[in-house]
mmCIF file of C-alpha atoms in Angstrom:
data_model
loop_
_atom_site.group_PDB
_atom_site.id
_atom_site.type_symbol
_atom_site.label_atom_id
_atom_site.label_comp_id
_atom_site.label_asym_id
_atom_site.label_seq_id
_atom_site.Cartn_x
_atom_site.Cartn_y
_atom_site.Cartn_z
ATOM 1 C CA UNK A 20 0.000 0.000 0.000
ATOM 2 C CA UNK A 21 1.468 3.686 -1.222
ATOM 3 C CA UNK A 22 -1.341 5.548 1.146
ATOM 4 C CA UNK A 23 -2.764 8.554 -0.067
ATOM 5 C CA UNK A 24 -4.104 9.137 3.125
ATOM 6 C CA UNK A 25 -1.019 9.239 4.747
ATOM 7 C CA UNK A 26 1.185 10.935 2.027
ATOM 8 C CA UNK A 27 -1.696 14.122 2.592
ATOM 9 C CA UNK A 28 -1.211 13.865 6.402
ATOM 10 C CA UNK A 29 2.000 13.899 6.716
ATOM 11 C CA UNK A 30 4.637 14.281 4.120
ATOM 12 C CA UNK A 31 4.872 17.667 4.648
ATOM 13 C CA UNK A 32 5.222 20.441 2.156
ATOM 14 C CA UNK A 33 4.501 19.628 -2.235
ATOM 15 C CA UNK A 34 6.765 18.391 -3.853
ATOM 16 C CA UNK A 35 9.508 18.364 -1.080
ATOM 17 C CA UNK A 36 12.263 15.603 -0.850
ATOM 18 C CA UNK A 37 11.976 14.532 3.140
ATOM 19 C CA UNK A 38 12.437 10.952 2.720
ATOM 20 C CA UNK A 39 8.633 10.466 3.019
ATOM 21 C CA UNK A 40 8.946 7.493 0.875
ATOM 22 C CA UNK A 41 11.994 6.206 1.857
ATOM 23 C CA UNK A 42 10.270 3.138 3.911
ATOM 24 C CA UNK A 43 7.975 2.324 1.196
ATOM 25 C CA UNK A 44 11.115 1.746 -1.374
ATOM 26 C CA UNK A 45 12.376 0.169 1.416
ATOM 27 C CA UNK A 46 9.828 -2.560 1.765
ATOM 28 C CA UNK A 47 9.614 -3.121 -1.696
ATOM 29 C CA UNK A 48 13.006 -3.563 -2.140
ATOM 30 C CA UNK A 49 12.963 -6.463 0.432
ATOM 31 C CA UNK A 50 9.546 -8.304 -1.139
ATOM 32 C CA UNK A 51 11.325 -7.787 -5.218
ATOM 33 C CA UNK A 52 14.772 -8.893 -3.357
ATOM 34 C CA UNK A 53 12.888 -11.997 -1.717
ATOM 35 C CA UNK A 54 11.433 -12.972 -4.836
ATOM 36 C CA UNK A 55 8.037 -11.336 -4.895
ATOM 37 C CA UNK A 56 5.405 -10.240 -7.932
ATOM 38 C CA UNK A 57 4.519 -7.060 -5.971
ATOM 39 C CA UNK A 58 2.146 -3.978 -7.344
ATOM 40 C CA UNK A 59 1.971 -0.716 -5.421
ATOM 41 C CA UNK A 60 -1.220 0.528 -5.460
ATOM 42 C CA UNK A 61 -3.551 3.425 -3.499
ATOM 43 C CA UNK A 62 -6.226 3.148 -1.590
ATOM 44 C CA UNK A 63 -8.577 3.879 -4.601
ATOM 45 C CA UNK A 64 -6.805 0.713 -6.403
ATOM 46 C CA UNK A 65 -7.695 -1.663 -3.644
ATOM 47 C CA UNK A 66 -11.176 -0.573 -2.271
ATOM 48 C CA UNK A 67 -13.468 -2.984 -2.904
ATOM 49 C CA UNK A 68 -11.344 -5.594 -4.921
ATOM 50 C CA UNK A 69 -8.889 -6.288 -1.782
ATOM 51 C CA UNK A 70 -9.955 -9.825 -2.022
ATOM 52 C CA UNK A 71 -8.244 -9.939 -5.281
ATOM 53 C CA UNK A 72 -5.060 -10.038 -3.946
ATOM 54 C CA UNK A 73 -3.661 -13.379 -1.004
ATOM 55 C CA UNK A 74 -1.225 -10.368 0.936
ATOM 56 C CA UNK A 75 -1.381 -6.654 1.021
ATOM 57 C CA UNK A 76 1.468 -5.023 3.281
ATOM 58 C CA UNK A 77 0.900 -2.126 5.080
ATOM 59 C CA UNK A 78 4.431 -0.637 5.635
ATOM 60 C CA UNK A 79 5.143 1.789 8.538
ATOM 61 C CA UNK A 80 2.014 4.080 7.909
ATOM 62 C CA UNK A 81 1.301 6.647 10.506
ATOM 63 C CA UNK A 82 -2.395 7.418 9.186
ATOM 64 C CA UNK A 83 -4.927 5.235 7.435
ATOM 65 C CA UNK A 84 -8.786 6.268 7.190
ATOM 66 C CA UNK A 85 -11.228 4.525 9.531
ATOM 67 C CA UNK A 86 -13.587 3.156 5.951
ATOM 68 C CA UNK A 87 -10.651 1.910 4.970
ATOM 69 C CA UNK A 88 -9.196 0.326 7.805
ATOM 70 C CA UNK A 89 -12.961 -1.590 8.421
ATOM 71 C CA UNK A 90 -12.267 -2.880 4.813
ATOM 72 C CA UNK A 91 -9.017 -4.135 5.555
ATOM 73 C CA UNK A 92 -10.044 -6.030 8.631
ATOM 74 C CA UNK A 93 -12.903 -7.223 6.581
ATOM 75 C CA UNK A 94 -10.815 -8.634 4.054
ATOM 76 C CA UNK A 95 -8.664 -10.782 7.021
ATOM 77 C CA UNK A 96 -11.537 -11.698 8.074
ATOM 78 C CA UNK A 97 -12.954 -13.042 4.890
ATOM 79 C CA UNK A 98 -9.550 -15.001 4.163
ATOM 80 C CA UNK A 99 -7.215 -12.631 2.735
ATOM 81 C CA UNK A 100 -3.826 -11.932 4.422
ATOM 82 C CA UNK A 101 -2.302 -8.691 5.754
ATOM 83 C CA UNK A 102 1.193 -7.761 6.768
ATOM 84 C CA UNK A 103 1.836 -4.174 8.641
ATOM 85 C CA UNK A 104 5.271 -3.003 9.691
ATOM 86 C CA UNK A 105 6.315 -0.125 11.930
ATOM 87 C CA UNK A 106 5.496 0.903 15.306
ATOM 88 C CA UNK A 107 2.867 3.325 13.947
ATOM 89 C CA UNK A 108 1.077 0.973 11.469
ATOM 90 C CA UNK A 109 0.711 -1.714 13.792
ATOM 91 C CA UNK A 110 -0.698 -0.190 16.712
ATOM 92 C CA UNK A 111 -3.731 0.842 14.573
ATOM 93 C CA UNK A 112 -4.427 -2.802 14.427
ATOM 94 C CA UNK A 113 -3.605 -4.097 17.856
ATOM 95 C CA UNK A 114 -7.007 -5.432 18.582
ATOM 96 C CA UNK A 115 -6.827 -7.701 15.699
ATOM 97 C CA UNK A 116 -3.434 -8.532 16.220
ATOM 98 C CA UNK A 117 -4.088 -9.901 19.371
ATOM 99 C CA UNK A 118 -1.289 -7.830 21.313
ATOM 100 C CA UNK A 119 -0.395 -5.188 24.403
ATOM 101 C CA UNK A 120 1.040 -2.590 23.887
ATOM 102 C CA UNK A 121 4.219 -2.190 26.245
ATOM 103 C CA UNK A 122 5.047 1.125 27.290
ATOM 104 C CA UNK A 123 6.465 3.914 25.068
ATOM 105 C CA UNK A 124 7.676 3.586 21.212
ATOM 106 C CA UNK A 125 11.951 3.703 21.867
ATOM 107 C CA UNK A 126 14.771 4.194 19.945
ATOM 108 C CA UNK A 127 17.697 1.455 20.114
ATOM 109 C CA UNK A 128 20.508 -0.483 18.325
ATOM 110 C CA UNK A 129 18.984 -4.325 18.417
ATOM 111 C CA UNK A 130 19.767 -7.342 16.526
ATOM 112 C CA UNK A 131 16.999 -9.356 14.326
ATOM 113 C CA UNK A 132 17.242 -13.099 14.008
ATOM 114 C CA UNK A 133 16.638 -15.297 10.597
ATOM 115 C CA UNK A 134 17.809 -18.469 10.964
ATOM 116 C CA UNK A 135 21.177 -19.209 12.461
ATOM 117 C CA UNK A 136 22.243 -15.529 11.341
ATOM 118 C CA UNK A 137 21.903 -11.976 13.152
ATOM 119 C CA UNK A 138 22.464 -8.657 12.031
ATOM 120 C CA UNK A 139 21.442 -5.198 14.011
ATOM 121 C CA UNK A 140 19.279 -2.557 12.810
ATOM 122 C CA UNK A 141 19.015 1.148 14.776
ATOM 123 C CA UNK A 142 15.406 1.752 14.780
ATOM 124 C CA UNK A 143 12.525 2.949 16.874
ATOM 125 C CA UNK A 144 11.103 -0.311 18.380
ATOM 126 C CA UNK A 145 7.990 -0.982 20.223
ATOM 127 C CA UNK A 146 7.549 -3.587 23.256
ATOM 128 C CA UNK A 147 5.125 -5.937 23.237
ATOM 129 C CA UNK A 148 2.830 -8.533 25.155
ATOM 130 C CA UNK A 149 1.431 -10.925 22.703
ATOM 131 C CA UNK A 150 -1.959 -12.134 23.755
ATOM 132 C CA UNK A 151 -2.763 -15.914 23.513
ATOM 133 C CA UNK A 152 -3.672 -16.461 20.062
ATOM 134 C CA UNK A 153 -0.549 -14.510 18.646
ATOM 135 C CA UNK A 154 2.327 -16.412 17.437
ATOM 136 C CA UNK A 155 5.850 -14.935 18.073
ATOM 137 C CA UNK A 156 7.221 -15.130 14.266
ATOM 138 C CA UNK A 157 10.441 -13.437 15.309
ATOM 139 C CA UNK A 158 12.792 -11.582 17.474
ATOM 140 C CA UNK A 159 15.130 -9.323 18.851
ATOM 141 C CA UNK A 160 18.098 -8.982 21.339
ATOM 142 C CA UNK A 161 19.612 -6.684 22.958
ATOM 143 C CA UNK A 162 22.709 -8.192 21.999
ATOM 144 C CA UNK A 163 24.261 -10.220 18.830
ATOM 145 C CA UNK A 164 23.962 -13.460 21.024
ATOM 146 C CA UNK A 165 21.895 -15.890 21.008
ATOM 147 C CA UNK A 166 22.605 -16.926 24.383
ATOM 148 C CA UNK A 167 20.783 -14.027 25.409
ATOM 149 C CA UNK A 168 17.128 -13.777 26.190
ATOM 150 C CA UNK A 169 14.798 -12.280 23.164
ATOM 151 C CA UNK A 170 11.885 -10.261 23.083
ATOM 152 C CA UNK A 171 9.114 -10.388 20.406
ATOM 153 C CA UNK A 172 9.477 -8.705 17.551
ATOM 154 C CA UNK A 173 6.996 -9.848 15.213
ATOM 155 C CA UNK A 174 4.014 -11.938 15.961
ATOM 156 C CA UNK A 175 1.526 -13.494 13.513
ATOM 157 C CA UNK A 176 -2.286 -14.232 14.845
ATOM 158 C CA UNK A 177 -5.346 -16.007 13.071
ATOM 159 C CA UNK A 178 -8.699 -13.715 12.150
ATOM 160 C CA UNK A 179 -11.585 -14.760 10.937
ATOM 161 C CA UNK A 180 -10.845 -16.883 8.166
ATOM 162 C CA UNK A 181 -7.568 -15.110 7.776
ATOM 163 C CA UNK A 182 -4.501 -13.940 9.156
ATOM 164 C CA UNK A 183 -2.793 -10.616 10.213
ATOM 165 C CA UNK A 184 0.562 -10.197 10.886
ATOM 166 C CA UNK A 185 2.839 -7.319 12.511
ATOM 167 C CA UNK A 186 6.601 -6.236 12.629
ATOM 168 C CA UNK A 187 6.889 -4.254 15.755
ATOM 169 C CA UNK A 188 9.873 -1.983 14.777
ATOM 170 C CA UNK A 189 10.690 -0.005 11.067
ATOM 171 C CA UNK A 190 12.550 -1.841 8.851
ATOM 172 C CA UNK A 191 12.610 0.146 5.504
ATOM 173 C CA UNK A 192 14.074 3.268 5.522
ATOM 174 C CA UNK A 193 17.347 0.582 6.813
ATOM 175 C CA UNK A 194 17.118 -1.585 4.305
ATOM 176 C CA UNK A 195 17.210 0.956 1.902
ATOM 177 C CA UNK A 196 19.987 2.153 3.306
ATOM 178 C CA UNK A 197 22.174 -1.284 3.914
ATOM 179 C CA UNK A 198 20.164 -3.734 2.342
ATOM 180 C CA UNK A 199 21.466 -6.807 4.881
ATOM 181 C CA UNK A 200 20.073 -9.918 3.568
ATOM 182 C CA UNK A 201 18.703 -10.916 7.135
ATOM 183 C CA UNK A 202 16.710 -8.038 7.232
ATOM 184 C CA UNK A 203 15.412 -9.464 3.680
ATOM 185 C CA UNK A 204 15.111 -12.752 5.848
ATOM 186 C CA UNK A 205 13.113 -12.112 8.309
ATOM 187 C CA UNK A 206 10.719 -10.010 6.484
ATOM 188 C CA UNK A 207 10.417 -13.046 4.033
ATOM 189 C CA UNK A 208 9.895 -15.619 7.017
ATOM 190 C CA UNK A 209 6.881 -13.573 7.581
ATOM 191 C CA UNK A 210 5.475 -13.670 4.162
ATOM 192 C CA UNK A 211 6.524 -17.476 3.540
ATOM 193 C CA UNK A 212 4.036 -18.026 6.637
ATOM 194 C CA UNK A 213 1.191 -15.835 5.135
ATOM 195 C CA UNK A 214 1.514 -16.682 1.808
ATOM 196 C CA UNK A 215 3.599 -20.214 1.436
ATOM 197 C CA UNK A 216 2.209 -21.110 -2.149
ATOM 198 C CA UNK A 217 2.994 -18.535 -4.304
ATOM 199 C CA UNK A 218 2.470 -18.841 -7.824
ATOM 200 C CA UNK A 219 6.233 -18.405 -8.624
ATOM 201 C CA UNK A 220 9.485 -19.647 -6.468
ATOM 202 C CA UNK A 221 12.907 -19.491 -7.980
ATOM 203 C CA UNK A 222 16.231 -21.136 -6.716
ATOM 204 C CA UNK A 223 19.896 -20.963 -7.828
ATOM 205 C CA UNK A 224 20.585 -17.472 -7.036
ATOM 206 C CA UNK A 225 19.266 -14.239 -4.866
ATOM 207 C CA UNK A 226 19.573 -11.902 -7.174
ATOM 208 C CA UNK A 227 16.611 -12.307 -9.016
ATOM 209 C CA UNK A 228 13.630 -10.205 -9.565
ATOM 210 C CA UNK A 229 10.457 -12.257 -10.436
ATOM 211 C CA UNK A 230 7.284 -10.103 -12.571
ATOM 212 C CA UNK A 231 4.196 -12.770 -13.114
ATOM 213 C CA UNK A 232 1.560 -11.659 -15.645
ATOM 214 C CA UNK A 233 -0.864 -12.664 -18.530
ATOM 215 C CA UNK A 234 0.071 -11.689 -22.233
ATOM 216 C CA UNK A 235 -2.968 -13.391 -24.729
ATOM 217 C CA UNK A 236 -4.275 -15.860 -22.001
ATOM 218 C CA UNK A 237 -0.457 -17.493 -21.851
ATOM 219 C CA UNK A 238 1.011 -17.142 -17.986
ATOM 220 C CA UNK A 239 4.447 -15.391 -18.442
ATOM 221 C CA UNK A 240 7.483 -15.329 -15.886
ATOM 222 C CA UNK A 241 9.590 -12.352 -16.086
ATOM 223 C CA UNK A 242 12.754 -13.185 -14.558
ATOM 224 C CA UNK A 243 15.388 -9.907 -14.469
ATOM 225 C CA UNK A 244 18.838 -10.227 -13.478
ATOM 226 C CA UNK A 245 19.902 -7.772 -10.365
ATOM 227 C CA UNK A 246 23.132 -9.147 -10.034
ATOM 228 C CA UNK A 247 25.855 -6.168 -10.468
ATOM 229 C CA UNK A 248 26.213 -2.831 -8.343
ATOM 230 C CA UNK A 249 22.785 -1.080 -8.963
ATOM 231 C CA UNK A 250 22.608 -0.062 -5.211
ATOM 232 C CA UNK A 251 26.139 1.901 -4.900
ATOM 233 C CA UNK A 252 25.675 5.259 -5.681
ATOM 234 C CA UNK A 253 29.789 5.346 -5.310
ATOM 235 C CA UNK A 254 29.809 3.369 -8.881
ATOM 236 C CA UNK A 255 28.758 6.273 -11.525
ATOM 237 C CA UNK A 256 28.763 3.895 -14.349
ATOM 238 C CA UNK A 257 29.854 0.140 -15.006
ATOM 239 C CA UNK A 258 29.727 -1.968 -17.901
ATOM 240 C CA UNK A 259 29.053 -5.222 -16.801
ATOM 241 C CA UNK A 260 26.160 -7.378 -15.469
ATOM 242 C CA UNK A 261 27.470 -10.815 -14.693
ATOM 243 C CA UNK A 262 25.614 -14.079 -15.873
ATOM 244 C CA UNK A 263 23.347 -16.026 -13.069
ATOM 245 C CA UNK A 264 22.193 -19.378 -13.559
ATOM 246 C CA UNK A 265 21.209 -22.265 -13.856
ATOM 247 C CA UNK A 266 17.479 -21.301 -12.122
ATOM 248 C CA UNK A 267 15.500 -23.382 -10.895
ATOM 249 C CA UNK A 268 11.453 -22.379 -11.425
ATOM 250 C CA UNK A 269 8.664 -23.917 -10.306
ATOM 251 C CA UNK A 270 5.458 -22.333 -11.333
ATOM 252 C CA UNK A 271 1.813 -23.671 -9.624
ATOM 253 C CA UNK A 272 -0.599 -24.645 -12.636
ATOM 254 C CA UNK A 273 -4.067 -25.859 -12.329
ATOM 255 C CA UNK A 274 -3.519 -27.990 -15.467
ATOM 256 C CA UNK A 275 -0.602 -29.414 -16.968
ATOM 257 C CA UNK A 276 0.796 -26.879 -20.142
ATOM 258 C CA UNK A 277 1.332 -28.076 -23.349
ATOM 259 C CA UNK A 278 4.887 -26.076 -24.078
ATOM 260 C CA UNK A 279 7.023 -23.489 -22.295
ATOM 261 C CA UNK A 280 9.087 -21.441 -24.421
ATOM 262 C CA UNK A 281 12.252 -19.195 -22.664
ATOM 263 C CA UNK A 282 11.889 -15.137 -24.678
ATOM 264 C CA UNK A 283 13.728 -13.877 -26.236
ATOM 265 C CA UNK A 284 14.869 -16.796 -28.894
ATOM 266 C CA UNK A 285 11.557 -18.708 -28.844
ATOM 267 C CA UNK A 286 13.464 -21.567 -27.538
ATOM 268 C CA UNK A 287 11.709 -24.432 -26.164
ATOM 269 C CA UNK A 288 11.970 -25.926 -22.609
ATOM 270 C CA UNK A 289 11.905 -29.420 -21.260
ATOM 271 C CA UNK A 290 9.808 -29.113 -18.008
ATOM 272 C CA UNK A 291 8.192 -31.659 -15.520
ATOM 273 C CA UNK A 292 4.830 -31.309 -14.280
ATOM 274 C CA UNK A 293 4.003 -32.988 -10.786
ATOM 275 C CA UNK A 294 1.137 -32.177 -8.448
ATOM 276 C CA UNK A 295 0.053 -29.312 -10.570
ATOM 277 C CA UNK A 296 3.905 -28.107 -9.885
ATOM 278 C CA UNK A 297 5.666 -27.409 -13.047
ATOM 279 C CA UNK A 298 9.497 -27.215 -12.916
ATOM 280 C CA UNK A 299 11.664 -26.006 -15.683
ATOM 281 C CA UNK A 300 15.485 -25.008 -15.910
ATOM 282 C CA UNK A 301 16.376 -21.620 -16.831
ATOM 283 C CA UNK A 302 20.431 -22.132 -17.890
ATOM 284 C CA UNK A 303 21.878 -19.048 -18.076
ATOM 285 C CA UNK A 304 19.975 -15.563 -17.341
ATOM 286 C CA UNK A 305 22.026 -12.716 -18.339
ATOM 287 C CA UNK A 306 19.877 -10.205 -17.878
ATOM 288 C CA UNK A 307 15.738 -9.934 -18.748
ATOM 289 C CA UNK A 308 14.555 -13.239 -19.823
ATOM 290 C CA UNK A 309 10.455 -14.763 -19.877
ATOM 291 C CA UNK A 310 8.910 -17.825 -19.358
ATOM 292 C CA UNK A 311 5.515 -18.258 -21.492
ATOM 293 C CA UNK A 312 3.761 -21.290 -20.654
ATOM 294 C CA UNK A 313 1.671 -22.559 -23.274
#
């Protein structure tokens, strides 16, 4: 969600450049960088098709209109699946995500877990008591060891037919700014839990960005290459995008196709088709190559 509600609140003056939107890019740098078909859309894009979509993430919005915050907690309840990040954004749905509120919102250097790795983030946090039905779906520490106690740090909780889940600290604007990959991590821990059959799941390398779409009733896969230094604003200009590959992608069919051909070239794919689970090879992407399945 880009909120227009939110941008009119509290961005501050037309047209000026104060990082507003910094924790937006941020967030959709980690869903792209985990592998995600995302769309940003408004609130006038979503109202009354929400159902449309299996996740909508609400990241680190201060404001959101009451209508529109029933239809969102509507749409949980009704089996969709909502992610909100940020201290703000999630204590507008606190109720729903089955939490307390723990004193003040504070600023502090902690360390988020995914896996067996840590890395810490300076951020404004907020302290938590998760009530019974909320699953803790990650943590923090006051220090880098895990032989430390934790704290909650994001919690996941059942509504309805649904399911909401929050980060309890803000996450963009620092991933934007050092894009660690367990800050990627944990985010995507959260989303593998909300949304764990996604059309589209490629292995074989991270740095690929994943586009799924329809072009004349044939399901295409665009698979772009973000290997090379497009985040370093010390590199003015390079001339190189090295090679990834072999890919492995599995695409979720609800019939078995008849061809898949890799664009550009028109060349055609051997693939396996299991459990409505098709898996092909991709050898070599080099930089912007499609998947049309027939």
């Amino acid at each position: 969600l880009y909120s227009t509600a939110d941008y009119k609140k509290n961005s501050g003056r037309l047209y000026q450049s104060s990082g507003f939107n910094d924790p937006l890019k941020g967030m959709l740098n980690i869903l792209l960088n985990g592998q995600n078909a995302v769309e940003i859309l408004m609130e006038h894009h979503l109202k009354g098709r929400m159902g449309d979509y299996p996740l909508i993430v609400i990241p680190e919005c201060r404001y959101l209109d009451e209508e529109f915050k029933d239809e969102l907690r509507e749409y949980v309840r009704e089996g969709g699946n909502l992610l909100v990040t940020g201290t703000d954004a999630t204590a507008m749905f606190r109720e729903e995500l089955g939490i307390e509120l723990k004193d003040t919102v504070f600023a502090a250097v902690q360390s988020i877990a995914s896996g067996d790795q840590m890395a810490a983030i300076n951020s404004v946090f907020q302290a938590v008591v998760p009530g019974p039905e909320a699953e803790v779906c990650g943590n923090r520490y006051d220090v880098a060891d895990f032989r430390f106690g934790s704290k909650p740090a994001a919690t996941i909780t059942s509504c309805g037919k649904g399911k909401i889940a929050g980060v309890y600290f803000n996450i963009g604007k620092n991933y934007l700014s050092w894009a660690n990959p367990v800050y990627r991590d944990f985010i995507g821990s959260i989303v593998s839990k909300l949304f764990p059959q996604p059309v589209v799941s490629v292995s074989g390398s991270e740095n690929v960005a994943v586009t799924v779409n329809r072009l004349n009733d044939h399901l295409t896969v665009n698979l772009i290459n973000m290997a090379g230094e497009h985040a370093n604003e010390k590199v003015a200009r390079y001339d190189e995008i090295p090679a990834i590959g072999p890919l492995t992608v599995k695409i979720r069919l609800d019939k078995r196709p008849s061809n898949v051909f890799l664009q550009p070239g028109n060349e055609k794919l051997n693939f396996t088709w299991k459990d409505n689970l098709l898996e092909v090879t991709v050898p070599t992407l080099e930089i912007h190559a499609v998947l049309v399945i027939e």
